[in-house]
XYZ file of C-alpha atoms in Angstrom:
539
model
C 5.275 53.910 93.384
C 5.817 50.525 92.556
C 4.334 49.184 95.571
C 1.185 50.586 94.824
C 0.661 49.389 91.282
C 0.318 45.547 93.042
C -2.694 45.501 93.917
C -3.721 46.673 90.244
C -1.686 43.839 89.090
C -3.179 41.253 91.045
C -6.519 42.477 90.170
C -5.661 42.204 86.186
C -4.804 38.706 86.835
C -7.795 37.769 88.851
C -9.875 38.771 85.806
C -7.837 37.448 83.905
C -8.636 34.089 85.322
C -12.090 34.765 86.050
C -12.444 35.477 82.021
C -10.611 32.047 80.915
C -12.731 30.382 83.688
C -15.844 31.330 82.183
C -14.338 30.687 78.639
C -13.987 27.244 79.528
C -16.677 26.820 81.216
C -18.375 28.013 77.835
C -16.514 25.949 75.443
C -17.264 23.156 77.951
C -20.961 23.351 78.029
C -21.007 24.358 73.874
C -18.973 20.226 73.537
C -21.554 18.790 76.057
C -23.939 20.214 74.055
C -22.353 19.345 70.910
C -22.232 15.890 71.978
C -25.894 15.606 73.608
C -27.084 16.643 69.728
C -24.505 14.313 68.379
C -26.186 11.466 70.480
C -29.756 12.552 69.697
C -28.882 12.863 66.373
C -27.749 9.023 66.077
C -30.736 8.070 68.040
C -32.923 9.262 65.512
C -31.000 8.359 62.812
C -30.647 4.316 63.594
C -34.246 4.018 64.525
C -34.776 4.178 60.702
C -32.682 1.705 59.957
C -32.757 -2.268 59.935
C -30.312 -2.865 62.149
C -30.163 -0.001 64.806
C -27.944 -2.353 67.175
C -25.333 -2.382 64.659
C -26.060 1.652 63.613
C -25.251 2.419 67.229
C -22.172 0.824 67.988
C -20.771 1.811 64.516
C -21.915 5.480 65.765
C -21.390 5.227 69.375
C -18.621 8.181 69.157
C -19.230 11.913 67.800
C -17.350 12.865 64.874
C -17.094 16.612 65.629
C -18.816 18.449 68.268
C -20.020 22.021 66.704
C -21.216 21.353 63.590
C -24.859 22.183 60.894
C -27.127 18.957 61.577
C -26.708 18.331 57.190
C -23.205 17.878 57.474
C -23.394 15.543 60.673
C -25.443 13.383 58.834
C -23.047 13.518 55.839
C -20.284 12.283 58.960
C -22.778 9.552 59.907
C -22.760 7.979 56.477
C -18.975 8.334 56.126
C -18.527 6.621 58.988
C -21.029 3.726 58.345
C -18.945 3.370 54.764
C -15.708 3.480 55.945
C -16.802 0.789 59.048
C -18.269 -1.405 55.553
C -14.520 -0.788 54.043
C -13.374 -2.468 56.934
C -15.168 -5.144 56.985
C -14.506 -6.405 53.679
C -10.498 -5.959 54.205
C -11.261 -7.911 56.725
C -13.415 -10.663 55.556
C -10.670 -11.071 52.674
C -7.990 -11.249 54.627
C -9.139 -14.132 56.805
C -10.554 -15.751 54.163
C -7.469 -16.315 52.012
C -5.888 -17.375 54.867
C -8.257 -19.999 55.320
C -5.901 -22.867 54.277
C -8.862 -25.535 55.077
C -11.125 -23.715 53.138
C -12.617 -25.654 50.014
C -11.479 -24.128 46.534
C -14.144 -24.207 44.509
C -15.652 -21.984 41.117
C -18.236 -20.721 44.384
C -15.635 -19.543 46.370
C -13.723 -17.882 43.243
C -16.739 -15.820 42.571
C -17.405 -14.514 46.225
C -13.527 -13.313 46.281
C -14.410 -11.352 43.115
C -17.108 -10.053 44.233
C -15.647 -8.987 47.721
C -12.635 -6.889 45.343
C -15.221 -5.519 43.430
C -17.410 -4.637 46.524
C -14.394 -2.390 47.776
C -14.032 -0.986 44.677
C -17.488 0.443 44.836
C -17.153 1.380 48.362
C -14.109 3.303 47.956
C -16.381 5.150 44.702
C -19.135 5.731 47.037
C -16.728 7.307 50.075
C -15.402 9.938 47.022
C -18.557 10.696 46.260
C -20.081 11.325 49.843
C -16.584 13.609 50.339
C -17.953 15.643 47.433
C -21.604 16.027 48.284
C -21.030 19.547 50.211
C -18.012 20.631 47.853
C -20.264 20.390 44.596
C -23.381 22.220 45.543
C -24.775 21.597 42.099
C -24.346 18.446 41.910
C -25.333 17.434 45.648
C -28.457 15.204 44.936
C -26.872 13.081 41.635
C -23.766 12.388 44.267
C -26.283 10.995 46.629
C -28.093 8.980 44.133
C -24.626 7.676 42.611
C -23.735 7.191 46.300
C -26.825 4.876 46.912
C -26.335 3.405 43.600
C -23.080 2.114 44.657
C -23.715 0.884 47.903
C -26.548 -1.164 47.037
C -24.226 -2.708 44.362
C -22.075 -3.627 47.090
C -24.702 -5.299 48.628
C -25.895 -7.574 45.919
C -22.049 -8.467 45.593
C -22.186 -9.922 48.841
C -25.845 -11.448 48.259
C -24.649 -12.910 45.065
C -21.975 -14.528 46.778
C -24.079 -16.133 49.250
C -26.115 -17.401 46.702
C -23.267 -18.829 44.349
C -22.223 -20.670 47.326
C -25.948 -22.336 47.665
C -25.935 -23.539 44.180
C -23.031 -25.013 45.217
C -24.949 -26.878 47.671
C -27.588 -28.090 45.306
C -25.363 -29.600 42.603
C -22.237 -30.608 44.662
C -22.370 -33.606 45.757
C -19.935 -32.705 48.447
C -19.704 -30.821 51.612
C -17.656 -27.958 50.333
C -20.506 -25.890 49.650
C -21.708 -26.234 52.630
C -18.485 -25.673 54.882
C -18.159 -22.528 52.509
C -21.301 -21.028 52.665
C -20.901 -21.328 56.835
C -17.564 -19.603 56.838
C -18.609 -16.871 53.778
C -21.702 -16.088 56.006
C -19.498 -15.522 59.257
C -17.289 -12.719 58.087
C -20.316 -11.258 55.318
C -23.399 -10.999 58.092
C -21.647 -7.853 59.218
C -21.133 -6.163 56.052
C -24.638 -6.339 55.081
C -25.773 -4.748 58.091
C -23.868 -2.020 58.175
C -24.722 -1.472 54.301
C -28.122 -1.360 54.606
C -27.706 1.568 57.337
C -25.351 3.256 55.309
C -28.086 2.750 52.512
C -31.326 4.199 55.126
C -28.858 7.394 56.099
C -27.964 8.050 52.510
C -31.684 7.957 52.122
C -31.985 10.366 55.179
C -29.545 12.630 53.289
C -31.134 12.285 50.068
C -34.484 13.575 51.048
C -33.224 16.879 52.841
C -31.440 17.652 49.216
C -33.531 18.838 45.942
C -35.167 16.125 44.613
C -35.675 16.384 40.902
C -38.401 13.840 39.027
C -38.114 14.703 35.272
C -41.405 14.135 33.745
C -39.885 16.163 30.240
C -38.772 14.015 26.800
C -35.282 15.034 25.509
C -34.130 14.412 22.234
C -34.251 11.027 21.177
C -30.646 10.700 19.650
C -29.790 11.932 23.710
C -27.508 15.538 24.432
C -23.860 14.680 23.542
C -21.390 13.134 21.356
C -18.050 12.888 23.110
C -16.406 11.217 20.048
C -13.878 8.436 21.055
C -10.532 9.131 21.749
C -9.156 5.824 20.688
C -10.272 2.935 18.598
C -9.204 -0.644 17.831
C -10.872 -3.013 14.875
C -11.208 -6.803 16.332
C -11.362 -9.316 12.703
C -11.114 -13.061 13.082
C -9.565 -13.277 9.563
C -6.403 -11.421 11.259
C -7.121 -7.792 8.890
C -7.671 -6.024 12.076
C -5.754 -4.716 15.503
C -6.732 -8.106 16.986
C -8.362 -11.680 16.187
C -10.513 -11.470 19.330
C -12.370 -9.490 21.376
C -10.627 -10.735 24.652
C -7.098 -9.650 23.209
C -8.800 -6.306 22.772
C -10.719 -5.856 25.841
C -6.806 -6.640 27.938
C -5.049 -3.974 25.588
C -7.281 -1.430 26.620
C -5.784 0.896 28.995
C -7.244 0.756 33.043
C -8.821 3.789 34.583
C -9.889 5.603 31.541
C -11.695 9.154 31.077
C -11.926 8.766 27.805
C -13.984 6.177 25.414
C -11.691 3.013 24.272
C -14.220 1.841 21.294
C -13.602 -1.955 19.870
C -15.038 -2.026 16.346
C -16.086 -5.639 15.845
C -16.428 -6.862 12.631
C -18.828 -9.728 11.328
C -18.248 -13.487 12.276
C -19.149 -15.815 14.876
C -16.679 -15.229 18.214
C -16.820 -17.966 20.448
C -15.031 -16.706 23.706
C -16.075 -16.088 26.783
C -15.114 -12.906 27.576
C -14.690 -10.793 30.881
C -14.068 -6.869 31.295
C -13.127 -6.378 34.624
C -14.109 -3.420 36.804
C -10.525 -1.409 36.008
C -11.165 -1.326 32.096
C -14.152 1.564 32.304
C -15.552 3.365 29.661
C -14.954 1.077 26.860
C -17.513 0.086 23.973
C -17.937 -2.412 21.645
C -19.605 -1.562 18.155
C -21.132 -4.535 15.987
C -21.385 -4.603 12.528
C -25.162 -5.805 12.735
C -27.113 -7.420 15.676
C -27.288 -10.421 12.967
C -23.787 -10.249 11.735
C -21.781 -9.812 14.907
C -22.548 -12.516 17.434
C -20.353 -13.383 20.789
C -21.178 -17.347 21.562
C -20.724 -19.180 24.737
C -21.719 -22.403 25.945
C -21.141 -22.313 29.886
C -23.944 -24.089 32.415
C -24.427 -24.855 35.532
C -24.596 -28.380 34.510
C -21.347 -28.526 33.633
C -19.804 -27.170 36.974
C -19.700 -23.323 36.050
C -21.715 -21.039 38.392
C -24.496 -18.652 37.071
C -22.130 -15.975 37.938
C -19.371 -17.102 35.956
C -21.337 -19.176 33.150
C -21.905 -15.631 31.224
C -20.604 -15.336 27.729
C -19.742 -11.606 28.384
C -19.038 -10.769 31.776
C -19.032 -6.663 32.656
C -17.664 -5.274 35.469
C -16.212 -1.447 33.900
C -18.094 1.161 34.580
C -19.661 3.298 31.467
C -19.459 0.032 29.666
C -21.471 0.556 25.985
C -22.733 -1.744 23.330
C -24.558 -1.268 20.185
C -25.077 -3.510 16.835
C -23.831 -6.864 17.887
C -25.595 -10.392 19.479
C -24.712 -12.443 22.400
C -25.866 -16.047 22.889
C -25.469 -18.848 25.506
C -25.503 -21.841 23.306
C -26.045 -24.653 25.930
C -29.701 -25.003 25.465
C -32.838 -25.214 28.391
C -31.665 -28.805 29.282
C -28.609 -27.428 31.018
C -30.315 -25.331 33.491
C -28.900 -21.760 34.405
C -27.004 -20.567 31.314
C -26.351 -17.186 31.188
C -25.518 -15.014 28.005
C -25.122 -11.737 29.621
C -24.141 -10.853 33.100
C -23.813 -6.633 33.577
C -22.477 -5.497 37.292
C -21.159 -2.658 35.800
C -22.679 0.934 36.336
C -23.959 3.371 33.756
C -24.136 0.480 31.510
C -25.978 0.497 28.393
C -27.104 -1.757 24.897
C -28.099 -0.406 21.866
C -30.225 -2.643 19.054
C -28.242 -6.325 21.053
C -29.632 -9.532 20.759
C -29.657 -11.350 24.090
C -30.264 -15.146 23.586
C -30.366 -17.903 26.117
C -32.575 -19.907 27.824
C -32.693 -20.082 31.342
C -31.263 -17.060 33.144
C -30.438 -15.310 29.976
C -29.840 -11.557 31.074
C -28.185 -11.130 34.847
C -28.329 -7.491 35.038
C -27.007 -8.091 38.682
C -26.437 -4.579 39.644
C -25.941 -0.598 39.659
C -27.611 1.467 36.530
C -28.690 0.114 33.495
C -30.201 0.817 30.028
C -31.250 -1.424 27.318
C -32.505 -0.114 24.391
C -34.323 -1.703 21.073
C -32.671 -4.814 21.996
C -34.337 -8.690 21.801
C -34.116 -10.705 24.688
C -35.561 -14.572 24.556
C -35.386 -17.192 26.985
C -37.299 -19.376 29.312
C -36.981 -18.760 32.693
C -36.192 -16.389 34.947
C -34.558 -14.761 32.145
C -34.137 -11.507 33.053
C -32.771 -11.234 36.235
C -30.289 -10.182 39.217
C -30.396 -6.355 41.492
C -29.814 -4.202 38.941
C -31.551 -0.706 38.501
C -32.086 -1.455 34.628
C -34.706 0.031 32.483
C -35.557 -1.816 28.886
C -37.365 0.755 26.526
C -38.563 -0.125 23.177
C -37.375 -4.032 23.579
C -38.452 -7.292 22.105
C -38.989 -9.908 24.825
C -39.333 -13.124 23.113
C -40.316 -15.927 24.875
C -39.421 -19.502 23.832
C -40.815 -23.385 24.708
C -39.615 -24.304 27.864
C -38.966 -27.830 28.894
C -41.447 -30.005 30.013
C -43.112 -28.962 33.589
C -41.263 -25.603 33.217
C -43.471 -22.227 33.273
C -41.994 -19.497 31.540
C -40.819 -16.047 33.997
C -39.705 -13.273 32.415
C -38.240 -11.535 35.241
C -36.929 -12.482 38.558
C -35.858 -9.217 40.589
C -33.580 -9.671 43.368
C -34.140 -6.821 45.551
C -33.625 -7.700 48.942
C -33.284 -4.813 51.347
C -36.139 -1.827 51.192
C -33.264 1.087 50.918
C -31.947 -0.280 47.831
C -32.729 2.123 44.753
C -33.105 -1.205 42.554
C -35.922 -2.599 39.776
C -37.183 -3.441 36.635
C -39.196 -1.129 34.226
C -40.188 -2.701 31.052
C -41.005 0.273 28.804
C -43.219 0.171 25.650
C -41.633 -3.121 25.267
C -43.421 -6.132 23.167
C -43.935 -9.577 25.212
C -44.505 -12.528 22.822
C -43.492 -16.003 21.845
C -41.325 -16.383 18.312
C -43.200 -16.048 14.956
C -42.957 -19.611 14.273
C -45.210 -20.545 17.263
C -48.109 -19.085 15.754
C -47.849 -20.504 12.698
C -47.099 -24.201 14.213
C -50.197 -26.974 14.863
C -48.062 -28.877 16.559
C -46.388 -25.887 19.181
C -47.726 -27.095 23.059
C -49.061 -23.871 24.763
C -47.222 -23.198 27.526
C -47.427 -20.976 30.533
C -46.025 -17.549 30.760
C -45.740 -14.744 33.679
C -44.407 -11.475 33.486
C -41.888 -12.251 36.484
C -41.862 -13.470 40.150
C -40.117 -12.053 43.401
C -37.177 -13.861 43.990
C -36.357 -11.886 46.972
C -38.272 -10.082 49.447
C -38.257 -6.728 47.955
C -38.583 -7.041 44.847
C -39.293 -4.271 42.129
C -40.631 -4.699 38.307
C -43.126 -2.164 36.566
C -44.263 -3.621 33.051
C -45.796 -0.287 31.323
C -47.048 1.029 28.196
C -46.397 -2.381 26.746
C -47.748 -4.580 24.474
C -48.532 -8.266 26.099
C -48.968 -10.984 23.894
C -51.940 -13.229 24.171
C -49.173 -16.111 25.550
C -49.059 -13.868 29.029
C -50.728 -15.656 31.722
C -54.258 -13.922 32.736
C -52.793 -14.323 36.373
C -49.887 -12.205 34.888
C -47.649 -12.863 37.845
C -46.180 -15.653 39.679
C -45.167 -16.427 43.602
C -41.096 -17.679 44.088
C -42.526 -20.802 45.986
C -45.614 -21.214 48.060
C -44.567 -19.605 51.405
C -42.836 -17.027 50.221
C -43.657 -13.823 51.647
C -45.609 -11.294 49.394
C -46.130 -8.523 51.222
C -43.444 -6.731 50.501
C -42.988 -7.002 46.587
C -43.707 -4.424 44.051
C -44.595 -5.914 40.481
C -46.461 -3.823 39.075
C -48.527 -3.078 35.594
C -49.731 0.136 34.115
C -51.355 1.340 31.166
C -50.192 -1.610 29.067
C -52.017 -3.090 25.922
C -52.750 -6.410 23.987
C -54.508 -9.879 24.633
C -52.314 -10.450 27.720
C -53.350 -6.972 29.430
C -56.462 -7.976 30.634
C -56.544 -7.677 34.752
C -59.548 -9.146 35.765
C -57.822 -12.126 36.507
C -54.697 -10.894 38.045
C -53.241 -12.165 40.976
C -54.566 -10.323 43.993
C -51.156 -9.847 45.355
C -49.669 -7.767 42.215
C -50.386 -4.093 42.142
C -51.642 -3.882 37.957
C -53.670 -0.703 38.497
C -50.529 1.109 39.512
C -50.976 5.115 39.401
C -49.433 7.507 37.094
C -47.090 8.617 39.780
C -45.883 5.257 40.812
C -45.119 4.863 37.041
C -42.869 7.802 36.859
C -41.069 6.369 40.074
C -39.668 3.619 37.064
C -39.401 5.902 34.241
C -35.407 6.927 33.220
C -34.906 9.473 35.415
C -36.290 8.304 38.948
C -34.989 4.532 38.456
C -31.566 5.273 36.955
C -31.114 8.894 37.407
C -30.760 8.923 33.369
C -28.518 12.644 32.573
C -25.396 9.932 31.870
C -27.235 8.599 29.211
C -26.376 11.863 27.297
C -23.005 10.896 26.505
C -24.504 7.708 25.179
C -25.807 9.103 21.714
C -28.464 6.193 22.280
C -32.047 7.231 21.612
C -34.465 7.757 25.014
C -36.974 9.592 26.766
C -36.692 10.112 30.666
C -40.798 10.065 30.720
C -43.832 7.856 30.175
């Protein structure tokens, strides 16, 4: 009996065989498959992007093998952010061990701005890791996301430019020898930024895109209430004398709202809030009666990015009810009162004084409301995605052969989210000009492109009769202008007229390209909630 049942074996095991066989051979074909789409799926992917050379070789191997096309994109921008990590490690690293390497305020900066540049990266990889797990909350992760990385990007930019200032008021060849070696290890990182920036993009449009055209309440949705609060007095009554003993006492990596209540006096410090002190806010006792005064220039061997009288790098920073002034007057070039690289940042009835380069909003989200802001040139400037609504733009008597700009955007990749809108704001020079015989008339333009890309839309405003009727102004004669978006719409006053505009400006924009700058396209607006600042998200 045994014998017999053999052949029945051997026949079990045959199929046996014959069934993990074709199993294999099933699996086999479903991973050449998944591969094959993997590869397709990278091809089409990096021929939208800047630099598809560097896409590819960042994406030259699949991820997974069976998986929904959204969520291989979603791998595809991991990877290109994690490759960017990378790169800055390792750009750092060999820098600092760069014993030959010139020391200079330059080279300072761009090490900054590399650690803050990881900072955001590592933000941005969070965020993409959530995008699937938060359904709800899908397409404000993928703005944040694109938020971030094209703050990493003007981080390196800025760098690069730091160093060329360098070059221009050095005398020596440290600038030089820096910017070669800075560009070196930086080239790669901006590459593979912009393509994580165009597949981000790629992302973003396959989610829900919401433009909100509807007003909310102008005193905004929510009132947190701050958990802890410190008084700064210079007469010694308070928690602290200054502002800078406050802003280090405040705890690192907050959830909560660290409020510094500042009370009136003249506080001449420079002062710095680096990006691991988030979510803190200083409250004034008046614009007039609370002022923070600096004197840093350019001519006296401080970089623009480091001349600022307050210097943010927190994220959620707030402000409300105070002044800030660079006291070092138009003769000493780039001066700079306020510099904001911080995200979901946001002034409230502030007084921003300077002259030349006044205001760096240099990058991520920004909001400036009923705030003044005077200066001469360029002074309103950097990569930021900032919108000012309801501001006073006051602009003063340059120096001889100047020409007043009032903004100087710095967008210089098309993927970045970035721009200026300038909403229902007033343009005009101080009171005492038109009261004064003996005030020269001088020149003024709402802005020029100081990169490629660059973004401002001046609407619903009111333009003084000092506003150019050529309204806008080219960087320097070959500069390319095909590419820049300054734009006007629906504005008002003796400095509105357009029949004499530049030809190259767009000031008939459309309704719909306005909306593109209003609150909640430009800066994706719901944090301002939490602000208790007055706004509208429409035109």
């Amino acid at each position: 009996m045994q014998e017999e049942k053999k052949p029945a074996r051997r026949e079990t095991l045959l199929m046996l065989l014959l069934l993990i066989a074709g199993v294999v051979a099933i699996f086999s074909g479903t991973k050449t498959t998944g591969r094959n789409d993997h590869i397709a799926l990278v091809q089409r992917i990096c021929k939208k992007t800047l630099y598809p050379s560097t896409c590819h070789s960042t994406l030259s191997f699949p991820i997974s093998t069976i998986v929904t096309t959204k969520r291989t994109v979603l791998d595809l921008a991991l990877t290109t952010v994690n490759t960017a990590i990378k790169s800055i490690i390792h750009a750092r690293l060999k820098i600092k061990r760069l014993r030959s390497l010139p020391r200079s305020p330059a080279t300072k900066d761009c090490l900054l701005m590399l650690d803050q540049s990881l900072h955001i990266l590592r933000a941005s990889r969070t965020n993409l890791r959530s995008v699937f797990r938060v359904r709800n909350r899908r397409t404000r992760n993928l703005r944040q996301v694109r938020s971030l990385l094209a703050a990493a990007m003007t981080h390196r930019d800025s760098c690069l430019s730091g160093l060329d200032d360098e070059n221009v008021f050095n005398s020596s060849r440290s600038g030089i020898k820096n910017k070669i070696v800075f560009s070196k290890f930086l080239n790669p990182m901006k590459e593979t930024l912009s393509n994580a920036l165009a597949i981000t993009n790629k992302l973003l449009k396959s989610s829900e895109r919401v433009i909100a055209h509807r007003r909310v309440s102008e005193l905004g949705l929510g009132n947190p209430g701050p958990d802890e609060f410190v008084v700064v007095c210079s007469n010694g009554t308070g928690d602290y004398k200054t502002i800078s003993e406050a802003v280090e006492a405040a705890p690192s990596s907050i959830s909560h709202r660290f409020v510094i209540q500042i009370s009136p006096g003249v506080y001449s410090e420079n002062i710095f809030i680096p990006f691991q002190k988030n979510n803190l806010m200083f409250v004034g006792s008046g614009m007039n009666l609370t002022v923070i005064e600096g004197n840093r220039n350019m001519k006296d061997g401080y970089t623009t990015f480091n001349s600022a009288t307050l210097a943010i790098s927190g994220a959620g920073f707030l402000a409300r009810d105070l002044t800030v002034v660079n006291t070092a007057g138009p003769a000493k070039g780039q001066a700079v009162a306020l510099r904001v690289s911080a995200d979901q940042a946001a002034f409230y009835r502030c007084n921003i004084s300077g002259y030349q380069d006044t205001l760096y909003a240099h990058s991520s989200s920004q909001f400036y409301r009923d705030c003044i802001i005077s200066g001469t040139v360029d002074f309103i400037f950097g990569n930021a995605a900032a919108v000012f609504q309801n501001c006073l733009i006051i602009v003063l008597h340059p120096l001889q052969g100047q020409r007043d700009m009032i903004t100087a955007h710095s967008r210089d990749d098309p993927f970045q989210p970035t721009g200026f809108s300038l909403q229902n704001c007033s343009i005009t020079a101080p009171i005492y000009n038109h009261f004064s015989s003996n005030t020269s008339k001088y020149e003024v333009y709402l802005g020029r492109p100081w990169r490629r890309y660059s973004r401002t839309m001046v609407m619903g405003s009111y333009l003084g009769e000092e506003v150019s009727p050529k309204g806008w102004h080219d960087w320097s004669e070959n500069a390319p202008l095909d590419s820049v978006e300054l734009m006007e719409y629906n504005n008002r006053g003796p400095g509105s007229k357009i029949s004499e505009r530049v030809a190259w400006a767009r000031y008939n924009a459309t309704r719909e390209e306005a909306v593109e700058f209003a609150i909640g396209n430009l800066i994706d607006g719901w944090w301002l909630n939490a602000t208790t600042y007055p706004f509208y998200f429409g035109l």
